[in-house]
């Protein structure tokens, strides 16, 4: 399968690519800003499977002007996309009373607007050669009825927006042979989690979650659409 995954330079995205690369049939575009880390990822993947196909693309999802260049880079690797995993994310812990418009804009730009931009960019490459699947990485923080935490209002609201966007896009893309689902993750031990909950151990490693996401997206036929699935055995 031809797969694009964002936020691949560290944490959950990094580990998802490492798990996906064990299948030599997959061609994987690993996207994020940190070029050096993407190269570390590529080398680690080759050490796992010498026949793997991992293509790093260093790109800042906030760089609106450069999306046409990104499109060019993607179609150099493959002409159709089977799976797009919108995993890149940004979290800030500034209390609500102090959070600035710039910070709100940044959180929503990375967690929501860039997802819209990337889907608009790659949708013409999806659904043509069989069924395609867009998997958004949401959060239990944005899941209705879950525990909420001070300092995470804007981040959680951005993830709620992503959840609703998932449900609505699934409806809009029904005729396009593209399924859209969202995994609302609970806590996973990564740098992002350490920022929000220093020294908290969730009991779930990035490697375990990466393997879970890799297996989730690797199924040949997706039997659901427009779903926000909680992937959590505890909160946060
Ligand atoms: N860890 C948790 O407990 C948890 C819980 C619920 C949901 N999630 C969600 O899971 C996803 C992955 O989280 P994580 O814990 O692995 O986070 P992380 O370790 O902070 O990694 C975030 C990734 O996003 C990329 N990224 C951020 N801004 C970007 C930009 N402007 N352009 C391109 N890439 C960008 C980063 O790469 P560069 O810096 O190289 O660009 C990095 O690879 C996020 O969407 C997060 O909200 C995590």
PDB file of C-alpha atoms and ligand atoms in Angstrom:
ATOM      1  CA  UNK A   1       0.000   0.000   0.000  1.00  0.00           C
ATOM      2  CA  UNK A   2       1.053   3.599  -0.630  1.00  0.00           C
ATOM      3  CA  UNK A   3       1.030   5.372   2.730  1.00  0.00           C
ATOM      4  CA  UNK A   4       1.620   8.975   3.805  1.00  0.00           C
ATOM      5  CA  UNK A   5       2.112   9.591   7.509  1.00  0.00           C
ATOM      6  CA  UNK A   6       2.752  12.963   9.134  1.00  0.00           C
ATOM      7  CA  UNK A   7       4.589  13.593  12.392  1.00  0.00           C
ATOM      8  CA  UNK A   8       7.021  10.776  11.660  1.00  0.00           C
ATOM      9  CA  UNK A   9      10.184  12.250  13.189  1.00  0.00           C
ATOM     10  CA  UNK A  10       9.465  11.123  16.751  1.00  0.00           C
ATOM     11  CA  UNK A  11       6.979   9.563  19.140  1.00  0.00           C
ATOM     12  CA  UNK A  12       3.969   7.668  17.814  1.00  0.00           C
ATOM     13  CA  UNK A  13       4.515   8.519  14.138  1.00  0.00           C
ATOM     14  CA  UNK A  14       8.148   7.380  14.257  1.00  0.00           C
ATOM     15  CA  UNK A  15       7.166   4.043  15.777  1.00  0.00           C
ATOM     16  CA  UNK A  16       4.237   3.572  13.392  1.00  0.00           C
ATOM     17  CA  UNK A  17       6.604   3.850  10.420  1.00  0.00           C
ATOM     18  CA  UNK A  18       9.024   1.400  12.070  1.00  0.00           C
ATOM     19  CA  UNK A  19       6.211  -1.108  12.396  1.00  0.00           C
ATOM     20  CA  UNK A  20       4.855  -0.511   8.861  1.00  0.00           C
ATOM     21  CA  UNK A  21       8.299  -0.939   7.302  1.00  0.00           C
ATOM     22  CA  UNK A  22       8.369  -4.648   8.130  1.00  0.00           C
ATOM     23  CA  UNK A  23       6.027  -5.118   5.144  1.00  0.00           C
ATOM     24  CA  UNK A  24       8.075  -4.676   1.959  1.00  0.00           C
ATOM     25  CA  UNK A  25       4.849  -4.177  -0.025  1.00  0.00           C
ATOM     26  CA  UNK A  26       4.301  -0.817   1.653  1.00  0.00           C
ATOM     27  CA  UNK A  27       5.709   2.398   0.231  1.00  0.00           C
ATOM     28  CA  UNK A  28       5.766   4.902   3.074  1.00  0.00           C
ATOM     29  CA  UNK A  29       6.215   8.660   2.896  1.00  0.00           C
ATOM     30  CA  UNK A  30       7.339   9.829   6.347  1.00  0.00           C
ATOM     31  CA  UNK A  31       6.730  13.547   6.761  1.00  0.00           C
ATOM     32  CA  UNK A  32       7.735  16.106   9.378  1.00  0.00           C
ATOM     33  CA  UNK A  33      10.054  19.103   9.722  1.00  0.00           C
ATOM     34  CA  UNK A  34      13.124  17.493  11.282  1.00  0.00           C
ATOM     35  CA  UNK A  35      15.143  16.171   8.357  1.00  0.00           C
ATOM     36  CA  UNK A  36      17.873  14.610  10.523  1.00  0.00           C
ATOM     37  CA  UNK A  37      15.377  12.659  12.583  1.00  0.00           C
ATOM     38  CA  UNK A  38      13.659  11.415   9.424  1.00  0.00           C
ATOM     39  CA  UNK A  39      17.031  10.153   8.225  1.00  0.00           C
ATOM     40  CA  UNK A  40      17.508   8.358  11.577  1.00  0.00           C
ATOM     41  CA  UNK A  41      14.078   6.796  11.007  1.00  0.00           C
ATOM     42  CA  UNK A  42      14.947   5.697   7.462  1.00  0.00           C
ATOM     43  CA  UNK A  43      18.167   4.047   8.684  1.00  0.00           C
ATOM     44  CA  UNK A  44      16.387   2.300  11.571  1.00  0.00           C
ATOM     45  CA  UNK A  45      13.787   0.991   9.115  1.00  0.00           C
ATOM     46  CA  UNK A  46      16.461  -0.346   6.779  1.00  0.00           C
ATOM     47  CA  UNK A  47      18.086  -2.103   9.744  1.00  0.00           C
ATOM     48  CA  UNK A  48      14.708  -3.751  10.482  1.00  0.00           C
ATOM     49  CA  UNK A  49      13.972  -4.654   6.852  1.00  0.00           C
ATOM     50  CA  UNK A  50      16.600  -4.116   4.175  1.00  0.00           C
ATOM     51  CA  UNK A  51      13.842  -4.273   1.516  1.00  0.00           C
ATOM     52  CA  UNK A  52      11.583  -1.635   3.047  1.00  0.00           C
ATOM     53  CA  UNK A  53      10.469   1.486   1.168  1.00  0.00           C
ATOM     54  CA  UNK A  54      10.560   4.560   3.389  1.00  0.00           C
ATOM     55  CA  UNK A  55      10.745   8.014   1.784  1.00  0.00           C
ATOM     56  CA  UNK A  56      11.390  10.920   4.166  1.00  0.00           C
ATOM     57  CA  UNK A  57       9.952  14.302   3.220  1.00  0.00           C
ATOM     58  CA  UNK A  58      10.971  17.254   5.388  1.00  0.00           C
ATOM     59  CA  UNK A  59       8.048  19.662   5.349  1.00  0.00           C
ATOM     60  CA  UNK A  60       6.489  22.203   7.683  1.00  0.00           C
ATOM     61  CA  UNK A  61       2.720  21.684   7.598  1.00  0.00           C
ATOM     62  CA  UNK A  62       2.300  25.342   8.570  1.00  0.00           C
ATOM     63  CA  UNK A  63       4.066  26.494   5.420  1.00  0.00           C
ATOM     64  CA  UNK A  64       0.938  27.192   3.355  1.00  0.00           C
ATOM     65  CA  UNK A  65       2.852  28.564   0.374  1.00  0.00           C
ATOM     66  CA  UNK A  66       4.821  25.351  -0.177  1.00  0.00           C
ATOM     67  CA  UNK A  67       2.021  22.781  -0.496  1.00  0.00           C
ATOM     68  CA  UNK A  68       2.383  22.660  -4.289  1.00  0.00           C
ATOM     69  CA  UNK A  69       6.043  21.674  -3.798  1.00  0.00           C
ATOM     70  CA  UNK A  70       4.937  18.984  -1.383  1.00  0.00           C
ATOM     71  CA  UNK A  71       2.529  17.625  -4.005  1.00  0.00           C
ATOM     72  CA  UNK A  72       5.409  17.446  -6.476  1.00  0.00           C
ATOM     73  CA  UNK A  73       7.533  15.533  -3.940  1.00  0.00           C
ATOM     74  CA  UNK A  74       4.711  13.081  -3.193  1.00  0.00           C
ATOM     75  CA  UNK A  75       3.972  12.224  -6.845  1.00  0.00           C
ATOM     76  CA  UNK A  76       7.673  11.613  -7.409  1.00  0.00           C
ATOM     77  CA  UNK A  77       7.282   8.700  -4.986  1.00  0.00           C
ATOM     78  CA  UNK A  78       3.830   7.409  -5.993  1.00  0.00           C
ATOM     79  CA  UNK A  79       0.879   8.479  -8.115  1.00  0.00           C
ATOM     80  CA  UNK A  80      -1.877   7.250  -5.805  1.00  0.00           C
ATOM     81  CA  UNK A  81      -2.352   7.282  -2.046  1.00  0.00           C
ATOM     82  CA  UNK A  82      -4.048   4.366  -0.283  1.00  0.00           C
ATOM     83  CA  UNK A  83      -3.640   5.603   3.283  1.00  0.00           C
ATOM     84  CA  UNK A  84      -3.090   9.034   4.773  1.00  0.00           C
ATOM     85  CA  UNK A  85      -2.380   9.167   8.506  1.00  0.00           C
ATOM     86  CA  UNK A  86      -2.710  12.677   9.916  1.00  0.00           C
ATOM     87  CA  UNK A  87      -0.629  12.135  13.029  1.00  0.00           C
ATOM     88  CA  UNK A  88       1.375  15.381  13.404  1.00  0.00           C
ATOM     89  CA  UNK A  89       0.190  17.350  16.379  1.00  0.00           C
ATOM     90  CA  UNK A  90       1.054  20.223  18.676  1.00  0.00           C
ATOM     91  CA  UNK A  91       0.162  20.674  22.334  1.00  0.00           C
ATOM     92  CA  UNK A  92       0.450  23.713  24.554  1.00  0.00           C
ATOM     93  CA  UNK A  93      -0.241  23.731  28.278  1.00  0.00           C
ATOM     94  CA  UNK A  94      -0.802  27.473  28.721  1.00  0.00           C
ATOM     95  CA  UNK A  95      -3.747  28.108  31.065  1.00  0.00           C
ATOM     96  CA  UNK A  96      -6.867  29.451  29.353  1.00  0.00           C
ATOM     97  CA  UNK A  97      -6.568  32.930  30.973  1.00  0.00           C
ATOM     98  CA  UNK A  98      -3.062  33.396  29.558  1.00  0.00           C
ATOM     99  CA  UNK A  99      -3.198  31.757  26.146  1.00  0.00           C
ATOM    100  CA  UNK A 100      -2.544  34.197  23.288  1.00  0.00           C
ATOM    101  CA  UNK A 101      -4.256  34.379  19.897  1.00  0.00           C
ATOM    102  CA  UNK A 102      -0.938  33.368  18.287  1.00  0.00           C
ATOM    103  CA  UNK A 103      -0.784  30.207  20.378  1.00  0.00           C
ATOM    104  CA  UNK A 104      -4.430  29.350  19.644  1.00  0.00           C
ATOM    105  CA  UNK A 105      -3.763  29.910  15.947  1.00  0.00           C
ATOM    106  CA  UNK A 106      -0.697  27.633  16.052  1.00  0.00           C
ATOM    107  CA  UNK A 107      -2.547  24.803  17.816  1.00  0.00           C
ATOM    108  CA  UNK A 108      -5.471  24.914  15.406  1.00  0.00           C
ATOM    109  CA  UNK A 109      -3.207  25.413  12.403  1.00  0.00           C
ATOM    110  CA  UNK A 110      -1.219  22.232  13.076  1.00  0.00           C
ATOM    111  CA  UNK A 111      -3.986  20.071  14.555  1.00  0.00           C
ATOM    112  CA  UNK A 112      -6.866  21.057  12.271  1.00  0.00           C
ATOM    113  CA  UNK A 113      -6.164  23.453   9.377  1.00  0.00           C
ATOM    114  CA  UNK A 114      -3.086  21.583   8.117  1.00  0.00           C
ATOM    115  CA  UNK A 115      -5.106  18.356   8.126  1.00  0.00           C
ATOM    116  CA  UNK A 116      -7.658  20.063   5.882  1.00  0.00           C
ATOM    117  CA  UNK A 117      -4.891  21.437   3.634  1.00  0.00           C
ATOM    118  CA  UNK A 118      -3.164  18.069   3.298  1.00  0.00           C
ATOM    119  CA  UNK A 119      -6.388  16.209   2.563  1.00  0.00           C
ATOM    120  CA  UNK A 120      -7.352  18.798  -0.065  1.00  0.00           C
ATOM    121  CA  UNK A 121      -3.893  18.370  -1.600  1.00  0.00           C
ATOM    122  CA  UNK A 122      -3.813  14.569  -1.685  1.00  0.00           C
ATOM    123  CA  UNK A 123      -7.489  13.732  -2.213  1.00  0.00           C
ATOM    124  CA  UNK A 124      -7.114  13.734  -6.022  1.00  0.00           C
ATOM    125  CA  UNK A 125      -4.638  10.845  -5.564  1.00  0.00           C
ATOM    126  CA  UNK A 126      -7.037   8.871  -3.375  1.00  0.00           C
ATOM    127  CA  UNK A 127      -9.877   6.450  -4.102  1.00  0.00           C
ATOM    128  CA  UNK A 128      -8.920   5.879  -7.725  1.00  0.00           C
ATOM    129  CA  UNK A 129      -7.126   2.536  -7.394  1.00  0.00           C
ATOM    130  CA  UNK A 130      -9.484   0.859  -4.935  1.00  0.00           C
ATOM    131  CA  UNK A 131     -10.524   2.055  -1.550  1.00  0.00           C
ATOM    132  CA  UNK A 132      -8.449   4.697   0.261  1.00  0.00           C
ATOM    133  CA  UNK A 133      -8.451   5.439   3.976  1.00  0.00           C
ATOM    134  CA  UNK A 134      -7.774   8.654   5.848  1.00  0.00           C
ATOM    135  CA  UNK A 135      -6.926   8.083   9.508  1.00  0.00           C
ATOM    136  CA  UNK A 136      -6.825  11.136  11.736  1.00  0.00           C
ATOM    137  CA  UNK A 137      -5.082  10.904  15.084  1.00  0.00           C
ATOM    138  CA  UNK A 138      -7.347  12.507  17.656  1.00  0.00           C
ATOM    139  CA  UNK A 139      -7.225  12.489  21.423  1.00  0.00           C
ATOM    140  CA  UNK A 140      -9.306  11.370  24.379  1.00  0.00           C
ATOM    141  CA  UNK A 141      -8.885  14.987  25.534  1.00  0.00           C
ATOM    142  CA  UNK A 142     -11.258  15.985  22.760  1.00  0.00           C
ATOM    143  CA  UNK A 143     -13.634  13.083  23.242  1.00  0.00           C
ATOM    144  CA  UNK A 144     -17.017  13.979  24.662  1.00  0.00           C
ATOM    145  CA  UNK A 145     -17.421  12.973  28.308  1.00  0.00           C
ATOM    146  CA  UNK A 146     -13.748  12.126  28.908  1.00  0.00           C
ATOM    147  CA  UNK A 147     -11.781  13.641  31.817  1.00  0.00           C
ATOM    148  CA  UNK A 148     -10.575  17.153  31.098  1.00  0.00           C
ATOM    149  CA  UNK A 149      -7.416  18.864  32.385  1.00  0.00           C
ATOM    150  CA  UNK A 150      -6.431  22.489  33.128  1.00  0.00           C
ATOM    151  CA  UNK A 151      -4.152  24.009  30.489  1.00  0.00           C
ATOM    152  CA  UNK A 152      -5.371  21.714  27.739  1.00  0.00           C
ATOM    153  CA  UNK A 153      -8.538  23.592  26.727  1.00  0.00           C
ATOM    154  CA  UNK A 154      -7.345  24.782  23.332  1.00  0.00           C
ATOM    155  CA  UNK A 155      -5.533  21.554  22.468  1.00  0.00           C
ATOM    156  CA  UNK A 156      -8.552  19.468  23.466  1.00  0.00           C
ATOM    157  CA  UNK A 157     -10.905  21.748  21.514  1.00  0.00           C
ATOM    158  CA  UNK A 158      -8.695  21.375  18.434  1.00  0.00           C
ATOM    159  CA  UNK A 159      -8.917  17.590  18.729  1.00  0.00           C
ATOM    160  CA  UNK A 160     -12.706  17.800  19.122  1.00  0.00           C
ATOM    161  CA  UNK A 161     -12.739  19.782  15.883  1.00  0.00           C
ATOM    162  CA  UNK A 162     -10.695  17.032  14.228  1.00  0.00           C
ATOM    163  CA  UNK A 163     -13.144  14.418  15.477  1.00  0.00           C
ATOM    164  CA  UNK A 164     -16.127  16.255  14.030  1.00  0.00           C
ATOM    165  CA  UNK A 165     -14.246  16.963  10.827  1.00  0.00           C
ATOM    166  CA  UNK A 166     -13.700  13.202  10.511  1.00  0.00           C
ATOM    167  CA  UNK A 167     -17.415  12.472  10.758  1.00  0.00           C
ATOM    168  CA  UNK A 168     -18.313  15.189   8.251  1.00  0.00           C
ATOM    169  CA  UNK A 169     -15.591  14.353   5.705  1.00  0.00           C
ATOM    170  CA  UNK A 170     -16.658  10.706   5.737  1.00  0.00           C
ATOM    171  CA  UNK A 171     -20.081  11.882   4.589  1.00  0.00           C
ATOM    172  CA  UNK A 172     -18.671  14.222   1.939  1.00  0.00           C
ATOM    173  CA  UNK A 173     -16.257  11.604   0.542  1.00  0.00           C
ATOM    174  CA  UNK A 174     -18.782   8.746   0.427  1.00  0.00           C
ATOM    175  CA  UNK A 175     -18.940   8.745  -3.373  1.00  0.00           C
ATOM    176  CA  UNK A 176     -15.162   9.120  -3.722  1.00  0.00           C
ATOM    177  CA  UNK A 177     -14.200   5.669  -2.461  1.00  0.00           C
ATOM    178  CA  UNK A 178     -12.440   7.215   0.557  1.00  0.00           C
ATOM    179  CA  UNK A 179     -13.161   6.205   4.152  1.00  0.00           C
ATOM    180  CA  UNK A 180     -12.321   8.636   6.946  1.00  0.00           C
ATOM    181  CA  UNK A 181     -11.874   7.521  10.542  1.00  0.00           C
ATOM    182  CA  UNK A 182     -10.220   8.887  13.653  1.00  0.00           C
ATOM    183  CA  UNK A 183      -8.366   7.192  16.486  1.00  0.00           C
ATOM    184  CA  UNK A 184      -8.872   9.168  19.705  1.00  0.00           C
ATOM    185  CA  UNK A 185      -5.772   8.143  21.622  1.00  0.00           C
ATOM    186  CA  UNK A 186      -5.411   7.984  25.364  1.00  0.00           C
ATOM    187  CA  UNK A 187      -2.049   8.679  27.000  1.00  0.00           C
ATOM    188  CA  UNK A 188       1.106   7.347  25.347  1.00  0.00           C
ATOM    189  CA  UNK A 189       4.610   7.881  26.765  1.00  0.00           C
ATOM    190  CA  UNK A 190       6.083  10.454  24.353  1.00  0.00           C
ATOM    191  CA  UNK A 191       7.633  13.924  24.539  1.00  0.00           C
ATOM    192  CA  UNK A 192       4.182  15.413  24.040  1.00  0.00           C
ATOM    193  CA  UNK A 193       2.762  13.548  27.008  1.00  0.00           C
ATOM    194  CA  UNK A 194       5.762  14.537  29.169  1.00  0.00           C
ATOM    195  CA  UNK A 195       5.007  18.188  28.336  1.00  0.00           C
ATOM    196  CA  UNK A 196       1.409  17.879  29.532  1.00  0.00           C
ATOM    197  CA  UNK A 197       1.907  15.415  32.394  1.00  0.00           C
ATOM    198  CA  UNK A 198       5.570  15.426  33.512  1.00  0.00           C
ATOM    199  CA  UNK A 199       6.695  12.096  35.003  1.00  0.00           C
ATOM    200  CA  UNK A 200       3.324  10.421  34.392  1.00  0.00           C
ATOM    201  CA  UNK A 201       3.641   6.873  33.095  1.00  0.00           C
ATOM    202  CA  UNK A 202       0.628   5.827  31.028  1.00  0.00           C
ATOM    203  CA  UNK A 203       1.786   2.221  30.732  1.00  0.00           C
ATOM    204  CA  UNK A 204       1.596   2.542  26.923  1.00  0.00           C
ATOM    205  CA  UNK A 205       4.802   3.066  24.958  1.00  0.00           C
ATOM    206  CA  UNK A 206       5.050   4.857  21.608  1.00  0.00           C
ATOM    207  CA  UNK A 207       6.236   1.542  20.178  1.00  0.00           C
ATOM    208  CA  UNK A 208       3.069  -0.259  21.333  1.00  0.00           C
ATOM    209  CA  UNK A 209       0.809   2.467  19.962  1.00  0.00           C
ATOM    210  CA  UNK A 210       2.787   2.614  16.705  1.00  0.00           C
ATOM    211  CA  UNK A 211       2.313  -1.126  16.247  1.00  0.00           C
ATOM    212  CA  UNK A 212      -1.402  -0.769  16.994  1.00  0.00           C
ATOM    213  CA  UNK A 213      -1.852   2.020  14.420  1.00  0.00           C
ATOM    214  CA  UNK A 214       0.211   0.121  11.869  1.00  0.00           C
ATOM    215  CA  UNK A 215      -1.990  -2.955  12.249  1.00  0.00           C
ATOM    216  CA  UNK A 216      -5.155  -0.829  12.244  1.00  0.00           C
ATOM    217  CA  UNK A 217      -4.344   0.816   8.924  1.00  0.00           C
ATOM    218  CA  UNK A 218      -2.990  -2.321   7.265  1.00  0.00           C
ATOM    219  CA  UNK A 219      -6.369  -4.095   6.996  1.00  0.00           C
ATOM    220  CA  UNK A 220      -7.336  -4.580   3.359  1.00  0.00           C
ATOM    221  CA  UNK A 221     -11.029  -3.686   3.703  1.00  0.00           C
ATOM    222  CA  UNK A 222     -12.222  -1.017   6.118  1.00  0.00           C
ATOM    223  CA  UNK A 223     -15.657  -1.932   7.437  1.00  0.00           C
ATOM    224  CA  UNK A 224     -16.494   1.367   9.062  1.00  0.00           C
ATOM    225  CA  UNK A 225     -16.533   5.010   8.074  1.00  0.00           C
ATOM    226  CA  UNK A 226     -16.848   8.324   9.890  1.00  0.00           C
ATOM    227  CA  UNK A 227     -16.025   6.803  13.265  1.00  0.00           C
ATOM    228  CA  UNK A 228     -14.101   8.316  16.157  1.00  0.00           C
ATOM    229  CA  UNK A 229     -12.686   5.319  17.975  1.00  0.00           C
ATOM    230  CA  UNK A 230     -11.360   5.693  21.522  1.00  0.00           C
ATOM    231  CA  UNK A 231      -8.026   3.883  21.870  1.00  0.00           C
ATOM    232  CA  UNK A 232      -7.527   4.149  25.573  1.00  0.00           C
ATOM    233  CA  UNK A 233      -7.593   1.963  28.632  1.00  0.00           C
ATOM    234  CA  UNK A 234      -7.076   4.830  31.049  1.00  0.00           C
ATOM    235  CA  UNK A 235      -7.220   8.605  31.294  1.00  0.00           C
ATOM    236  CA  UNK A 236      -5.177  10.648  30.452  1.00  0.00           C
TER     237      UNK A 236
HETATM  238  N1  LIG B   1       1.258  11.119  23.390  1.00  0.00           N
HETATM  239  C1  LIG B   1       0.010  11.115  23.831  1.00  0.00           C
HETATM  240  O1  LIG B   1      -0.264  10.821  25.005  1.00  0.00           O
HETATM  241  C2  LIG B   1      -1.121  11.436  22.889  1.00  0.00           C
HETATM  242  C3  LIG B   1      -2.423  11.290  23.372  1.00  0.00           C
HETATM  243  C4  LIG B   1      -3.485  11.582  22.530  1.00  0.00           C
HETATM  244  C5  LIG B   1      -3.242  12.000  21.233  1.00  0.00           C
HETATM  245  N2  LIG B   1      -1.967  12.143  20.795  1.00  0.00           N
HETATM  246  C6  LIG B   1      -1.767  12.598  19.407  1.00  0.00           C
HETATM  247  O2  LIG B   1      -0.914  11.689  18.730  1.00  0.00           O
HETATM  248  C7  LIG B   1      -0.160  12.388  17.732  1.00  0.00           C
HETATM  249  C8  LIG B   1       1.321  12.088  17.926  1.00  0.00           C
HETATM  250  O3  LIG B   1       1.694  12.511  19.220  1.00  0.00           O
HETATM  251  P1  LIG B   1       3.122  12.251  19.893  1.00  0.00           P
HETATM  252  O4  LIG B   1       2.888  12.088  21.338  1.00  0.00           O
HETATM  253  O5  LIG B   1       3.879  11.248  19.133  1.00  0.00           O
HETATM  254  O6  LIG B   1       3.756  13.716  19.678  1.00  0.00           O
HETATM  255  P2  LIG B   1       5.246  14.245  19.534  1.00  0.00           P
HETATM  256  O7  LIG B   1       6.218  13.272  20.073  1.00  0.00           O
HETATM  257  O8  LIG B   1       5.227  15.634  20.058  1.00  0.00           O
HETATM  258  O9  LIG B   1       5.432  14.303  17.926  1.00  0.00           O
HETATM  259  C9  LIG B   1       4.710  15.213  17.171  1.00  0.00           C
HETATM  260  C10 LIG B   1       5.109  15.052  15.712  1.00  0.00           C
HETATM  261  O10 LIG B   1       4.420  16.054  14.953  1.00  0.00           O
HETATM  262  C11 LIG B   1       5.357  16.682  14.079  1.00  0.00           C
HETATM  263  N3  LIG B   1       4.978  18.067  13.805  1.00  0.00           N
HETATM  264  C12 LIG B   1       4.647  19.028  14.699  1.00  0.00           C
HETATM  265  N4  LIG B   1       4.466  20.195  14.078  1.00  0.00           N
HETATM  266  C13 LIG B   1       4.671  19.981  12.757  1.00  0.00           C
HETATM  267  C14 LIG B   1       4.637  20.806  11.603  1.00  0.00           C
HETATM  268  N5  LIG B   1       4.370  22.115  11.680  1.00  0.00           N
HETATM  269  N6  LIG B   1       4.899  20.255  10.399  1.00  0.00           N
HETATM  270  C15 LIG B   1       5.193  18.943  10.300  1.00  0.00           C
HETATM  271  N7  LIG B   1       5.229  18.100  11.360  1.00  0.00           N
HETATM  272  C16 LIG B   1       4.986  18.630  12.571  1.00  0.00           C
HETATM  273  C17 LIG B   1       6.680  16.594  14.827  1.00  0.00           C
HETATM  274  O11 LIG B   1       7.769  16.606  13.920  1.00  0.00           O
HETATM  275  P3  LIG B   1       8.792  17.813  13.659  1.00  0.00           P
HETATM  276  O12 LIG B   1       9.024  18.513  14.945  1.00  0.00           O
HETATM  277  O13 LIG B   1      10.004  17.119  13.086  1.00  0.00           O
HETATM  278  O14 LIG B   1       8.123  18.646  12.626  1.00  0.00           O
HETATM  279  C18 LIG B   1       6.585  15.228  15.476  1.00  0.00           C
HETATM  280  O15 LIG B   1       7.055  14.230  14.575  1.00  0.00           O
HETATM  281  C19 LIG B   1      -0.510  13.872  17.903  1.00  0.00           C
HETATM  282  O16 LIG B   1      -1.498  14.236  16.978  1.00  0.00           O
HETATM  283  C20 LIG B   1      -1.068  13.927  19.312  1.00  0.00           C
HETATM  284  O17 LIG B   1      -1.947  15.014  19.486  1.00  0.00           O
HETATM  285  C21 LIG B   1      -0.901  11.868  21.586  1.00  0.00           C
END
